[in-house]
Amino acid sequence: MASLRDQLSGLVYSTESGRHCPDCGQALDACRCEEQAEAARVAALDGVVRIRRETSGRKGKGVTTITGVPLMEKELKQLAKKLKQRCGTGGAVKEGVIEIQGDHRDTLKTALEAEGYKVKLAGG
């Protein structure tokens, strides 16, 4: 582990190139940290899409979450848009997880299987 001095001595701004990424030290224009993290997330998946219904931390409102979709962020948002339109509800994509408002597990399972994904219903 690096010492505190090494951790705090990184370049964060330069008059030539502007702001720098604190992780890799490159200018923000040239930084590829997010792309590498996204590629690592996709590579770590097992190929099974899991659909579950969650209510914890949502004041009792049910949300259907879809995890394990092996797509990059841009394609994941397009898939989420298509699924939200199919269910007629709202939702979001957060950290590689698609959230669809309401309980639509069966509808989402048939839609994802039609897209060619291996789908499991997770949870109770």
N, CA, C and O atoms as a Tinker XYZ file with bonds, in Angstrom:
   496  protein
     1  N      0.846000   -1.172000    0.000000    73     2
     2  CA     0.000000    0.000000    0.000000    64     1     3
     3  C      0.892000    1.236000    0.000000    63     2     4     5
     4  O      1.919000    1.286000    0.676000    81     3
     5  N      0.469000    2.236000   -0.780000    73     3     6
     6  CA     1.245000    3.464000   -0.901000    64     5     7
     7  C      1.099000    4.306000    0.359000    63     6     8     9
     8  O      0.090000    4.252000    1.061000    81     7
     9  N      2.144000    5.086000    0.619000    73     7    10
    10  CA     2.099000    5.944000    1.798000    64     9    11
    11  C      1.121000    7.090000    1.560000    63    10    12    13
    12  O      0.710000    7.345000    0.428000    81    11
    13  N      0.760000    7.767000    2.626000    73    11    14
    14  CA    -0.171000    8.883000    2.528000    64    13    15
    15  C      0.409000    9.982000    1.646000    63    14    16    17
    16  O     -0.321000   10.618000    0.885000    81    15
    17  N      1.696000   10.205000    1.741000    73    15    18
    18  CA     2.340000   11.233000    0.925000    64    17    19
    19  C      2.210000   10.893000   -0.561000    63    18    20    21
    20  O      1.942000   11.774000   -1.378000    81    19
    21  N      2.398000    9.625000   -0.911000    73    19    22
    22  CA     2.262000    9.212000   -2.306000    64    21    23
    23  C      0.818000    9.340000   -2.788000    63    22    24    25
    24  O      0.578000    9.688000   -3.944000    81    23
    25  N     -0.127000    9.065000   -1.921000    73    23    26
    26  CA    -1.528000    9.162000   -2.289000    64    25    27
    27  C     -1.952000   10.600000   -2.532000    63    26    28    29
    28  O     -2.773000   10.864000   -3.411000    81    27
    29  N     -1.405000   11.529000   -1.770000    73    27    30
    30  CA    -1.820000   12.934000   -1.869000    64    29    31
    31  C     -0.996000   13.740000   -2.863000    63    30    32    33
    32  O     -1.324000   14.898000   -3.121000    81    31
    33  N      0.058000   13.171000   -3.426000    73    31    34
    34  CA     0.935000   13.951000   -4.276000    64    33    35
    35  C      0.616000   13.817000   -5.758000    63    34    36    37
    36  O      1.421000   14.250000   -6.582000    81    35
    37  N     -0.491000   13.252000   -6.125000    73    35    38
    38  CA    -0.840000   13.074000   -7.532000    64    37    39
    39  C     -1.265000   14.371000   -8.188000    63    38    40    41
    40  O     -1.835000   15.245000   -7.536000    81    39
    41  N     -0.992000   14.495000   -9.464000    73    39    42
    42  CA    -1.353000   15.665000  -10.243000    64    41    43
    43  C     -2.848000   15.643000  -10.524000    63    42    44    45
    44  O     -3.369000   14.640000  -11.013000    81    43
    45  N     -3.544000   16.732000  -10.223000    73    43    46
    46  CA    -4.979000   16.810000  -10.486000    64    45    47
    47  C     -5.336000   17.920000  -11.459000    63    46    48    49
    48  O     -6.454000   17.948000  -11.976000    81    47
    49  N     -4.393000   18.854000  -11.726000    73    47    50
    50  CA    -4.655000   19.931000  -12.673000    64    49    51
    51  C     -3.348000   20.392000  -13.288000    63    50    52    53
    52  O     -2.320000   20.460000  -12.614000    81    51
    53  N     -3.394000   20.703000  -14.551000    73    51    54
    54  CA    -2.244000   21.232000  -15.262000    64    53    55
    55  C     -2.718000   22.365000  -16.160000    63    54    56    57
    56  O     -3.796000   22.287000  -16.748000    81    55
    57  N     -1.913000   23.418000  -16.265000    73    55    58
    58  CA    -2.306000   24.534000  -17.129000    64    57    59
    59  C     -2.258000   24.138000  -18.595000    63    58    60    61
    60  O     -2.922000   24.767000  -19.419000    81    59
    61  N     -1.490000   23.112000  -18.944000    73    59    62
    62  CA    -1.409000   22.674000  -20.332000    64    61    63
    63  C     -2.604000   21.817000  -20.742000    63    62    64    65
    64  O     -3.183000   22.026000  -21.808000    81    63
    65  N     -2.972000   20.857000  -19.904000    73    63    66
    66  CA    -4.011000   19.907000  -20.306000    64    65    67
    67  C     -5.273000   19.975000  -19.454000    63    66    68    69
    68  O     -6.216000   19.235000  -19.732000    81    67
    69  N     -5.338000   20.816000  -18.443000    73    67    70
    70  CA    -6.546000   20.936000  -17.624000    64    69    71
    71  C     -6.582000   19.889000  -16.521000    63    70    72    73
    72  O     -5.548000   19.514000  -15.969000    81    71
    73  N     -7.788000   19.420000  -16.208000    73    71    74
    74  CA    -7.966000   18.464000  -15.117000    64    73    75
    75  C     -7.428000   17.099000  -15.484000    63    74    76    77
    76  O     -7.420000   16.711000  -16.652000    81    75
    77  N     -6.972000   16.367000  -14.460000    73    75    78
    78  CA    -6.430000   15.024000  -14.632000    64    77    79
    79  C     -7.218000   14.039000  -13.776000    63    78    80    81
    80  O     -7.770000   14.391000  -12.733000    81    79
    81  N     -7.253000   12.796000  -14.248000    73    79    82
    82  CA    -7.910000   11.718000  -13.512000    64    81    83
    83  C     -7.065000   11.377000  -12.285000    63    82    84    85
    84  O     -5.854000   11.196000  -12.414000    81    83
    85  N     -7.671000   11.285000  -11.095000    73    83    86
    86  CA    -6.887000   10.941000   -9.911000    64    85    87
    87  C     -6.419000    9.488000   -9.891000    63    86    88    89
    88  O     -5.476000    9.161000   -9.171000    81    87
    89  N     -7.053000    8.618000  -10.659000    73    87    90
    90  CA    -6.677000    7.205000  -10.654000    64    89    91
    91  C     -5.494000    6.905000  -11.567000    63    90    92    93
    92  O     -4.516000    6.293000  -11.140000    81    91
    93  N     -5.583000    7.339000  -12.833000    73    91    94
    94  CA    -4.528000    6.992000  -13.790000    64    93    95
    95  C     -3.564000    8.136000  -14.070000    63    94    96    97
    96  O     -2.482000    7.903000  -14.609000    81    95
    97  N     -3.928000    9.363000  -13.718000    73    95    98
    98  CA    -3.046000   10.499000  -13.920000    64    97    99
    99  C     -3.119000   11.097000  -15.306000    63    98   100   101
   100  O     -2.435000   12.085000  -15.575000    81    99
   101  N     -3.919000   10.540000  -16.194000    73    99   102
   102  CA    -4.078000   11.076000  -17.540000    64   101   103
   103  C     -5.020000   12.276000  -17.517000    63   102   104   105
   104  O     -5.793000   12.453000  -16.576000    81   103
   105  N     -4.945000   13.110000  -18.580000    73   103   106
   106  CA    -5.914000   14.193000  -18.724000    64   105   107
   107  C     -7.300000   13.561000  -18.873000    63   106   108   109
   108  O     -7.420000   12.445000  -19.380000    81   107
   109  N     -8.348000   14.271000  -18.432000    73   107   110
   110  CA    -9.692000   13.693000  -18.469000    64   109   111
   111  C    -10.117000   13.319000  -19.884000    63   110   112   113
   112  O    -10.903000   12.389000  -20.069000    81   111
   113  N     -9.603000   14.038000  -20.889000    73   111   114
   114  CA    -9.922000   13.686000  -22.278000    64   113   115
   115  C     -9.357000   12.328000  -22.656000    63   114   116   117
   116  O     -9.980000   11.593000  -23.422000    81   115
   117  N     -8.190000   11.982000  -22.133000    73   115   118
   118  CA    -7.510000   10.741000  -22.488000    64   117   119
   119  C     -7.758000    9.610000  -21.495000    63   118   120   121
   120  O     -7.290000    8.493000  -21.716000    81   119
   121  N     -8.471000    9.866000  -20.422000    73   119   122
   122  CA    -8.699000    8.867000  -19.381000    64   121   123
   123  C     -9.625000    7.761000  -19.896000    63   122   124   125
   124  O    -10.647000    8.046000  -20.521000    81   123
   125  N     -9.270000    6.517000  -19.637000    73   123   126
   126  CA   -10.056000    5.353000  -20.059000    64   125   127
   127  C    -10.459000    4.491000  -18.867000    63   126   128   129
   128  O    -10.787000    3.317000  -19.035000    81   127
   129  N    -10.437000    5.061000  -17.671000    73   127   130
   130  CA   -10.742000    4.283000  -16.469000    64   129   131
   131  C    -12.164000    3.739000  -16.489000    63   130   132   133
   132  O    -12.379000    2.577000  -16.144000    81   131
   133  N    -13.145000    4.560000  -16.888000    73   131   134
   134  CA   -14.541000    4.109000  -16.895000    64   133   135
   135  C    -14.753000    3.000000  -17.910000    63   134   136   137
   136  O    -15.464000    2.036000  -17.631000    81   135
   137  N    -14.143000    3.123000  -19.090000    73   135   138
   138  CA   -14.294000    2.096000  -20.116000    64   137   139
   139  C    -13.680000    0.777000  -19.648000    63   138   140   141
   140  O    -14.249000   -0.290000  -19.880000    81   139
   141  N    -12.530000    0.845000  -18.995000    73   139   142
   142  CA   -11.883000   -0.363000  -18.498000    64   141   143
   143  C    -12.702000   -1.006000  -17.391000    63   142   144   145
   144  O    -12.806000   -2.231000  -17.331000    81   143
   145  N    -13.286000   -0.196000  -16.513000    73   143   146
   146  CA   -14.120000   -0.736000  -15.442000    64   145   147
   147  C    -15.374000   -1.396000  -16.009000    63   146   148   149
   148  O    -15.804000   -2.444000  -15.527000    81   147
   149  N    -15.956000   -0.778000  -17.034000    73   147   150
   150  CA   -17.146000   -1.343000  -17.671000    64   149   151
   151  C    -16.807000   -2.663000  -18.365000    63   150   152   153
   152  O    -17.575000   -3.621000  -18.282000    81   151
   153  N    -15.671000   -2.718000  -19.044000    73   151   154
   154  CA   -15.251000   -3.949000  -19.713000    64   153   155
   155  C    -14.972000   -5.053000  -18.697000    63   154   156   157
   156  O    -15.268000   -6.220000  -18.957000    81   155
   157  N    -14.409000   -4.701000  -17.551000    73   155   158
   158  CA   -14.148000   -5.689000  -16.497000    64   157   159
   159  C    -15.454000   -6.208000  -15.908000    63   158   160   161
   160  O    -15.557000   -7.390000  -15.580000    81   159
   161  N    -16.458000   -5.332000  -15.770000    73   159   162
   162  CA   -17.765000   -5.741000  -15.248000    64   161   163
   163  C    -18.413000   -6.753000  -16.194000    63   162   164   165
   164  O    -18.936000   -7.775000  -15.748000    81   163
   165  N    -18.379000   -6.475000  -17.489000    73   163   166
   166  CA   -18.992000   -7.361000  -18.472000    64   165   167
   167  C    -18.245000   -8.692000  -18.530000    63   166   168   169
   168  O    -18.871000   -9.743000  -18.667000    81   167
   169  N    -16.916000   -8.660000  -18.427000    73   167   170
   170  CA   -16.123000   -9.886000  -18.496000    64   169   171
   171  C    -16.361000  -10.792000  -17.286000    63   170   172   173
   172  O    -16.199000  -12.009000  -17.386000    81   171
   173  N    -16.743000  -10.213000  -16.149000    73   171   174
   174  CA   -16.938000  -10.999000  -14.932000    64   173   175
   175  C    -18.309000  -11.687000  -14.873000    63   174   176   177
   176  O    -18.557000  -12.463000  -13.950000    81   175
   177  N    -19.181000  -11.427000  -15.812000    73   175   178
   178  CA   -20.525000  -12.011000  -15.790000    64   177   179
   179  C    -20.488000  -13.467000  -16.246000    63   178   180   181
   180  O    -19.601000  -13.872000  -16.998000    81   179
   181  N    -21.471000  -14.253000  -15.778000    73   179   182
   182  CA   -21.510000  -15.674000  -16.106000    64   181   183
   183  C    -22.448000  -16.012000  -17.258000    63   182   184   185
   184  O    -22.578000  -17.185000  -17.609000    81   183
   185  N    -23.107000  -15.020000  -17.860000    73   183   186
   186  CA   -23.975000  -15.252000  -19.008000    64   185   187
   187  C    -25.416000  -15.535000  -18.655000    63   186   188   189
   188  O    -26.227000  -15.770000  -19.550000    81   187
   189  N    -25.761000  -15.520000  -17.383000    73   187   190
   190  CA   -27.137000  -15.757000  -16.958000    64   189   191
   191  C    -27.734000  -14.432000  -16.493000    63   190   192   193
   192  O    -27.174000  -13.758000  -15.629000    81   191
   193  N    -28.872000  -14.069000  -17.073000    73   191   194
   194  CA   -29.575000  -12.852000  -16.684000    64   193   195
   195  C    -30.530000  -13.210000  -15.554000    63   194   196   197
   196  O    -31.330000  -14.137000  -15.680000    81   195
   197  N    -30.446000  -12.478000  -14.453000    73   195   198
   198  CA   -31.292000  -12.755000  -13.287000    64   197   199
   199  C    -32.304000  -11.638000  -13.094000    63   198   200   201
   200  O    -31.969000  -10.454000  -13.125000    81   199
   201  N    -33.555000  -12.046000  -12.894000    73   199   202
   202  CA   -34.645000  -11.102000  -12.672000    64   201   203
   203  C    -35.173000  -11.331000  -11.272000    63   202   204   205
   204  O    -35.498000  -12.459000  -10.902000    81   203
   205  N    -35.258000  -10.262000  -10.491000    73   203   206
   206  CA   -35.792000  -10.392000   -9.132000    64   205   207
   207  C    -36.654000   -9.178000   -8.798000    63   206   208   209
   208  O    -36.512000   -8.109000   -9.392000    81   207
   209  N    -37.532000   -9.367000   -7.852000    73   207   210
   210  CA   -38.391000   -8.286000   -7.360000    64   209   211
   211  C    -37.834000   -7.819000   -6.029000    63   210   212   213
   212  O    -37.583000   -8.628000   -5.135000    81   211
   213  N    -37.640000   -6.502000   -5.896000    73   211   214
   214  CA   -37.097000   -5.935000   -4.666000    64   213   215
   215  C    -38.045000   -4.889000   -4.114000    63   214   216   217
   216  O    -38.688000   -4.146000   -4.856000    81   215
   217  N    -38.115000   -4.853000   -2.777000    73   215   218
   218  CA   -38.895000   -3.807000   -2.113000    64   217   219
   219  C    -38.096000   -3.129000   -1.014000    63   218   220   221
   220  O    -38.496000   -2.072000   -0.526000    81   219
   221  N    -36.974000   -3.717000   -0.614000    73   219   222
   222  CA   -36.225000   -3.170000    0.510000    64   221   223
   223  C    -35.617000   -1.820000    0.151000    63   222   224   225
   224  O    -35.011000   -1.659000   -0.909000    81   223
   225  N    -35.788000   -0.857000    1.045000    73   223   226
   226  CA   -35.258000    0.478000    0.839000    64   225   227
   227  C    -36.055000    1.306000   -0.138000    63   226   228   229
   228  O    -35.588000    2.356000   -0.578000    81   227
   229  N    -37.253000    0.857000   -0.490000    73   227   230
   230  CA   -38.063000    1.567000   -1.483000    64   229   231
   231  C    -39.448000    1.924000   -0.950000    63   230   232   233
   232  O    -40.386000    2.135000   -1.720000    81   231
   233  N    -39.562000    1.989000    0.358000    73   231   234
   234  CA   -40.811000    2.361000    1.035000    64   233   235
   235  C    -41.970000    1.455000    0.624000    63   234   236   237
   236  O    -43.102000    1.915000    0.477000    81   235
   237  N    -41.681000    0.165000    0.440000    73   235   238
   238  CA   -42.726000   -0.807000    0.136000    64   237   239
   239  C    -43.084000   -0.918000   -1.326000    63   238   240   241
   240  O    -43.842000   -1.809000   -1.709000    81   239
   241  N    -42.559000   -0.039000   -2.148000    73   239   242
   242  CA   -42.861000   -0.090000   -3.581000    64   241   243
   243  C    -42.033000   -1.202000   -4.223000    63   242   244   245
   244  O    -40.845000   -1.337000   -3.932000    81   243
   245  N    -42.642000   -1.981000   -5.075000    73   243   246
   246  CA   -41.942000   -3.074000   -5.727000    64   245   247
   247  C    -41.228000   -2.620000   -6.982000    63   246   248   249
   248  O    -41.767000   -1.836000   -7.764000    81   247
   249  N    -40.020000   -3.110000   -7.173000    73   247   250
   250  CA   -39.222000   -2.809000   -8.354000    64   249   251
   251  C    -38.645000   -4.120000   -8.858000    63   250   252   253
   252  O    -38.158000   -4.929000   -8.068000    81   251
   253  N    -38.697000   -4.336000  -10.168000    73   251   254
   254  CA   -38.108000   -5.511000  -10.773000    64   253   255
   255  C    -36.702000   -5.144000  -11.236000    63   254   256   257
   256  O    -36.529000   -4.209000  -12.018000    81   255
   257  N    -35.703000   -5.870000  -10.760000    73   255   258
   258  CA   -34.323000   -5.585000  -11.148000    64   257   259
   259  C    -33.801000   -6.699000  -12.041000    63   258   260   261
   260  O    -34.094000   -7.877000  -11.834000    81   259
   261  N    -33.022000   -6.302000  -13.036000    73   259   262
   262  CA   -32.441000   -7.232000  -13.993000    64   261   263
   263  C    -30.931000   -7.074000  -13.917000    63   262   264   265
   264  O    -30.404000   -5.995000  -14.186000    81   263
   265  N    -30.232000   -8.146000  -13.550000    73   263   266
   266  CA   -28.779000   -8.103000  -13.431000    64   265   267
   267  C    -28.157000   -9.168000  -14.327000    63   266   268   269
   268  O    -28.813000  -10.133000  -14.719000    81   267
   269  N    -26.892000   -8.975000  -14.638000    73   267   270
   270  CA   -26.147000   -9.968000  -15.392000    64   269   271
   271  C    -26.292000   -9.871000  -16.892000    63   270   272   273
   272  O    -25.947000  -10.821000  -17.596000    81   271
   273  N    -26.791000   -8.757000  -17.412000    73   271   274
   274  CA   -26.914000   -8.608000  -18.856000    64   273   275
   275  C    -25.533000   -8.253000  -19.416000    63   274   276   277
   276  O    -24.958000   -7.234000  -19.031000    81   275
   277  N    -24.998000   -9.076000  -20.315000    73   275   278
   278  CA   -23.625000   -8.843000  -20.797000    64   277   279
   279  C    -23.553000   -7.792000  -21.903000    63   278   280   281
   280  O    -23.171000   -8.100000  -23.032000    81   279
   281  N    -23.917000   -6.560000  -21.579000    73   279   282
   282  CA   -23.868000   -5.450000  -22.529000    64   281   283
   283  C    -23.138000   -4.273000  -21.905000    63   282   284   285
   284  O    -23.108000   -4.121000  -20.684000    81   283
   285  N    -22.554000   -3.448000  -22.750000    73   283   286
   286  CA   -21.922000   -2.212000  -22.289000    64   285   287
   287  C    -23.028000   -1.212000  -21.935000    63   286   288   289
   288  O    -24.197000   -1.431000  -22.252000    81   287
   289  N    -22.651000   -0.120000  -21.280000    73   287   290
   290  CA   -23.611000    0.840000  -20.729000    64   289   291
   291  C    -24.574000    1.392000  -21.784000    63   290   292   293
   292  O    -25.774000    1.498000  -21.531000    81   291
   293  N    -24.060000    1.739000  -22.950000    73   291   294
   294  CA   -24.910000    2.336000  -23.985000    64   293   295
   295  C    -25.977000    1.350000  -24.470000    63   294   296   297
   296  O    -27.151000    1.702000  -24.586000    81   295
   297  N    -25.558000    0.113000  -24.751000    73   295   298
   298  CA   -26.510000   -0.902000  -25.207000    64   297   299
   299  C    -27.467000   -1.302000  -24.088000    63   298   300   301
   300  O    -28.620000   -1.649000  -24.346000    81   299
   301  N    -26.986000   -1.254000  -22.840000    73   299   302
   302  CA   -27.830000   -1.579000  -21.686000    64   301   303
   303  C    -28.968000   -0.570000  -21.563000    63   302   304   305
   304  O    -30.100000   -0.944000  -21.254000    81   303
   305  N    -28.673000    0.705000  -21.802000    73   303   306
   306  CA   -29.710000    1.735000  -21.744000    64   305   307
   307  C    -30.737000    1.550000  -22.854000    63   306   308   309
   308  O    -31.930000    1.771000  -22.642000    81   307
   309  N    -30.279000    1.145000  -24.035000    73   307   310
   310  CA   -31.219000    0.898000  -25.131000    64   309   311
   311  C    -32.130000   -0.282000  -24.821000    63   310   312   313
   312  O    -33.327000   -0.237000  -25.102000    81   311
   313  N    -31.562000   -1.345000  -24.239000    73   311   314
   314  CA   -32.365000   -2.502000  -23.851000    64   313   315
   315  C    -33.361000   -2.118000  -22.767000    63   314   316   317
   316  O    -34.514000   -2.548000  -22.804000    81   315
   317  N    -32.927000   -1.311000  -21.802000    73   315   318
   318  CA   -33.827000   -0.871000  -20.734000    64   317   319
   319  C    -34.982000   -0.059000  -21.296000    63   318   320   321
   320  O    -36.119000   -0.205000  -20.846000    81   319
   321  N    -34.708000    0.780000  -22.256000    73   319   322
   322  CA   -35.766000    1.582000  -22.875000    64   321   323
   323  C    -36.796000    0.686000  -23.548000    63   322   324   325
   324  O    -37.999000    0.914000  -23.429000    81   323
   325  N    -36.316000   -0.337000  -24.257000    73   323   326
   326  CA   -37.217000   -1.273000  -24.931000    64   325   327
   327  C    -38.067000   -2.039000  -23.921000    63   326   328   329
   328  O    -39.263000   -2.236000  -24.135000    81   327
   329  N    -37.446000   -2.475000  -22.810000    73   327   330
   330  CA   -38.186000   -3.227000  -21.792000    64   329   331
   331  C    -39.194000   -2.347000  -21.067000    63   330   332   333
   332  O    -40.297000   -2.798000  -20.755000    81   331
   333  N    -38.831000   -1.104000  -20.797000    73   331   334
   334  CA   -39.771000   -0.180000  -20.137000    64   333   335
   335  C    -40.977000    0.079000  -21.025000    63   334   336   337
   336  O    -42.103000    0.155000  -20.535000    81   335
   337  N    -40.750000    0.214000  -22.330000    73   335   338
   338  CA   -41.867000    0.423000  -23.251000    64   337   339
   339  C    -42.755000   -0.815000  -23.306000    63   338   340   341
   340  O    -43.978000   -0.704000  -23.398000    81   339
   341  N    -42.141000   -1.987000  -23.249000    73   339   342
   342  CA   -42.903000   -3.241000  -23.281000    64   341   343
   343  C    -43.813000   -3.363000  -22.061000    63   342   344   345
   344  O    -44.941000   -3.847000  -22.160000    81   343
   345  N    -43.295000   -2.906000  -20.883000    73   343   346
   346  CA   -44.075000   -3.008000  -19.649000    64   345   347
   347  C    -44.989000   -1.801000  -19.442000    63   346   348   349
   348  O    -45.940000   -1.875000  -18.664000    81   347
   349  N    -44.714000   -0.707000  -20.119000    73   347   350
   350  CA   -45.527000    0.499000  -19.954000    64   349   351
   351  C    -45.269000    1.204000  -18.634000    63   350   352   353
   352  O    -46.172000    1.831000  -18.080000    81   351
   353  N    -44.046000    1.108000  -18.122000    73   351   354
   354  CA   -43.704000    1.748000  -16.856000    64   353   355
   355  C    -42.365000    2.458000  -16.981000    63   354   356   357
   356  O    -41.718000    2.430000  -18.028000    81   355
   357  N    -41.971000    3.089000  -15.898000    73   355   358
   358  CA   -40.682000    3.778000  -15.853000    64   357   359
   359  C    -39.609000    2.880000  -15.289000    63   358   360   361
   360  O    -39.848000    1.723000  -14.945000    81   359
   361  N    -38.427000    3.441000  -15.204000    73   359   362
   362  CA   -37.319000    2.689000  -14.654000    64   361   363
   363  C    -36.019000    3.421000  -14.868000    63   362   364   365
   364  O    -36.011000    4.576000  -15.293000    81   363
   365  N    -34.909000    2.749000  -14.573000    73   363   366
   366  CA   -33.591000    3.367000  -14.691000    64   365   367
   367  C    -32.532000    2.288000  -14.848000    63   366   368   369
   368  O    -32.788000    1.105000  -14.625000    81   367
   369  N    -31.327000    2.724000  -15.241000    73   367   370
   370  CA   -30.153000    1.854000  -15.274000    64   369   371
   371  C    -29.159000    2.427000  -14.292000    63   370   372   373
   372  O    -28.712000    3.564000  -14.446000    81   371
   373  N    -28.806000    1.638000  -13.270000    73   371   374
   374  CA   -27.873000    2.087000  -12.244000    64   373   375
   375  C    -26.799000    1.027000  -12.050000    63   374   376   377
   376  O    -27.095000   -0.097000  -11.645000    81   375
   377  N    -25.553000    1.385000  -12.340000    73   375   378
   378  CA   -24.392000    0.517000  -12.101000    64   377   379
   379  C    -24.561000   -0.864000  -12.731000    63   378   380   381
   380  O    -24.254000   -1.872000  -12.094000    81   379
   381  N    -25.039000   -0.922000  -13.956000    73   379   382
   382  CA   -25.184000   -2.186000  -14.650000    64   381   383
   383  C    -26.422000   -2.973000  -14.292000    63   382   384   385
   384  O    -26.564000   -4.120000  -14.716000    81   383
   385  N    -27.327000   -2.385000  -13.517000    73   383   386
   386  CA   -28.563000   -3.048000  -13.107000    64   385   387
   387  C    -29.741000   -2.270000  -13.696000    63   386   388   389
   388  O    -29.840000   -1.057000  -13.512000    81   387
   389  N    -30.627000   -2.966000  -14.401000    73   387   390
   390  CA   -31.825000   -2.340000  -14.945000    64   389   391
   391  C    -32.920000   -2.445000  -13.900000    63   390   392   393
   392  O    -33.203000   -3.535000  -13.402000    81   391
   393  N    -33.539000   -1.319000  -13.564000    73   391   394
   394  CA   -34.645000   -1.290000  -12.607000    64   393   395
   395  C    -35.908000   -0.882000  -13.351000    63   394   396   397
   396  O    -35.947000    0.160000  -14.006000    81   395
   397  N    -36.945000   -1.715000  -13.243000    73   395   398
   398  CA   -38.243000   -1.453000  -13.856000    64   397   399
   399  C    -39.263000   -1.333000  -12.736000    63   398   400   401
   400  O    -39.340000   -2.205000  -11.871000    81   399
   401  N    -40.047000   -0.262000  -12.743000    73   399   402
   402  CA   -41.021000   -0.047000  -11.681000    64   401   403
   403  C    -42.145000   -1.068000  -11.786000    63   402   404   405
   404  O    -42.669000   -1.315000  -12.872000    81   403
   405  N    -42.509000   -1.655000  -10.664000    73   403   406
   406  CA   -43.592000   -2.632000  -10.608000    64   405   407
   407  C    -43.085000   -4.061000  -10.738000    63   406   408   409
   408  O    -41.893000   -4.303000  -10.928000    81   407
   409  N    -44.030000   -5.010000  -10.631000    73   407   410
   410  CA   -43.693000   -6.432000  -10.711000    64   409   411
   411  C    -44.019000   -6.931000  -12.119000    63   410   412   413
   412  O    -45.178000   -7.208000  -12.426000    81   411
   413  N    -43.007000   -7.046000  -12.966000    73   411   414
   414  CA   -43.180000   -7.468000  -14.354000    64   413   415
   415  C    -42.243000   -8.618000  -14.691000    63   414   416   417
   416  O    -41.726000   -8.689000  -15.806000    81   415
   417  N    -42.019000   -9.514000  -13.747000    73   415   418
   418  CA   -41.031000  -10.576000  -13.955000    64   417   419
   419  C    -41.367000  -11.482000  -15.130000    63   418   420   421
   420  O    -40.486000  -11.816000  -15.923000    81   419
   421  N    -42.619000  -11.882000  -15.253000    73   419   422
   422  CA   -42.987000  -12.811000  -16.326000    64   421   423
   423  C    -42.867000  -12.154000  -17.696000    63   422   424   425
   424  O    -42.360000  -12.765000  -18.637000    81   423
   425  N    -43.329000  -10.922000  -17.809000    73   423   426
   426  CA   -43.242000  -10.188000  -19.075000    64   425   427
   427  C    -41.784000   -9.989000  -19.480000    63   426   428   429
   428  O    -41.423000  -10.180000  -20.641000    81   427
   429  N    -40.951000   -9.604000  -18.512000    73   427   430
   430  CA   -39.543000   -9.364000  -18.793000    64   429   431
   431  C    -38.815000  -10.650000  -19.142000    63   430   432   433
   432  O    -37.907000  -10.648000  -19.973000    81   431
   433  N    -39.214000  -11.754000  -18.507000    73   431   434
   434  CA   -38.568000  -13.036000  -18.798000    64   433   435
   435  C    -38.823000  -13.440000  -20.240000    63   434   436   437
   436  O    -37.894000  -13.843000  -20.939000    81   435
   437  N    -40.066000  -13.339000  -20.699000    73   435   438
   438  CA   -40.361000  -13.713000  -22.084000    64   437   439
   439  C    -39.686000  -12.765000  -23.070000    63   438   440   441
   440  O    -39.226000  -13.204000  -24.125000    81   439
   441  N    -39.617000  -11.476000  -22.748000    73   439   442
   442  CA   -38.979000  -10.503000  -23.643000    64   441   443
   443  C    -37.476000  -10.760000  -23.750000    63   442   444   445
   444  O    -36.914000  -10.687000  -24.843000    81   443
   445  N    -36.826000  -11.057000  -22.634000    73   443   446
   446  CA   -35.385000  -11.307000  -22.664000    64   445   447
   447  C    -35.054000  -12.643000  -23.317000    63   446   448   449
   448  O    -34.031000  -12.764000  -23.991000    81   447
   449  N    -35.905000  -13.643000  -23.126000    73   447   450
   450  CA   -35.678000  -14.925000  -23.796000    64   449   451
   451  C    -35.846000  -14.776000  -25.301000    63   450   452   453
   452  O    -35.155000  -15.444000  -26.070000    81   451
   453  N    -36.762000  -13.901000  -25.730000    73   451   454
   454  CA   -36.925000  -13.642000  -27.157000    64   453   455
   455  C    -35.694000  -12.942000  -27.734000    63   454   456   457
   456  O    -35.397000  -13.089000  -28.919000    81   455
   457  N    -34.981000  -12.185000  -26.906000    73   455   458
   458  CA   -33.739000  -11.520000  -27.326000    64   457   459
   459  C    -32.570000  -12.500000  -27.372000    63   458   460   461
   460  O    -31.515000  -12.175000  -27.917000    81   459
   461  N    -32.742000  -13.696000  -26.807000    73   459   462
   462  CA   -31.710000  -14.713000  -26.875000    64   461   463
   463  C    -30.884000  -14.886000  -25.613000    63   462   464   465
   464  O    -29.834000  -15.526000  -25.654000    81   463
   465  N    -31.331000  -14.332000  -24.494000    73   463   466
   466  CA   -30.601000  -14.453000  -23.237000    64   465   467
   467  C    -31.097000  -15.648000  -22.435000    63   466   468   469
   468  O    -32.262000  -16.032000  -22.538000    81   467
   469  N    -30.219000  -16.228000  -21.643000    73   467   470
   470  CA   -30.595000  -17.282000  -20.703000    64   469   471
   471  C    -31.053000  -16.578000  -19.427000    63   470   472   473
   472  O    -30.280000  -15.833000  -18.825000    81   471
   473  N    -32.299000  -16.804000  -19.008000    73   471   474
   474  CA   -32.920000  -16.019000  -17.937000    64   473   475
   475  C    -33.288000  -16.926000  -16.771000    63   474   476   477
   476  O    -33.784000  -18.037000  -16.961000    81   475
   477  N    -33.038000  -16.435000  -15.564000    73   475   478
   478  CA   -33.480000  -17.104000  -14.335000    64   477   479
   479  C    -34.249000  -16.114000  -13.487000    63   478   480   481
   480  O    -33.886000  -14.941000  -13.399000    81   479
   481  N    -35.319000  -16.594000  -12.861000    73   479   482
   482  CA   -36.035000  -15.790000  -11.877000    64   481   483
   483  C    -35.377000  -16.035000  -10.535000    63   482   484   485
   484  O    -35.355000  -17.165000  -10.047000    81   483
   485  N    -34.844000  -14.988000   -9.938000    73   483   486
   486  CA   -34.116000  -15.106000   -8.680000    64   485   487
   487  C    -34.986000  -14.590000   -7.545000    63   486   488   489
   488  O    -35.895000  -13.787000   -7.756000    81   487
   489  N    -34.696000  -15.057000   -6.346000    73   487   490
   490  CA   -35.450000  -14.593000   -5.173000    64   489   491
   491  C    -36.789000  -15.267000   -5.060000    63   490   492   493
   492  O    -37.105000  -16.199000   -5.801000    81   491
   493  N    -37.591000  -14.771000   -4.101000    73   491   494
   494  CA   -38.880000  -15.405000   -3.854000    64   493   495
   495  C    -39.961000  -14.669000   -4.387000    63   494   496
   496  O    -41.113000  -15.082000   -4.256000    81   495
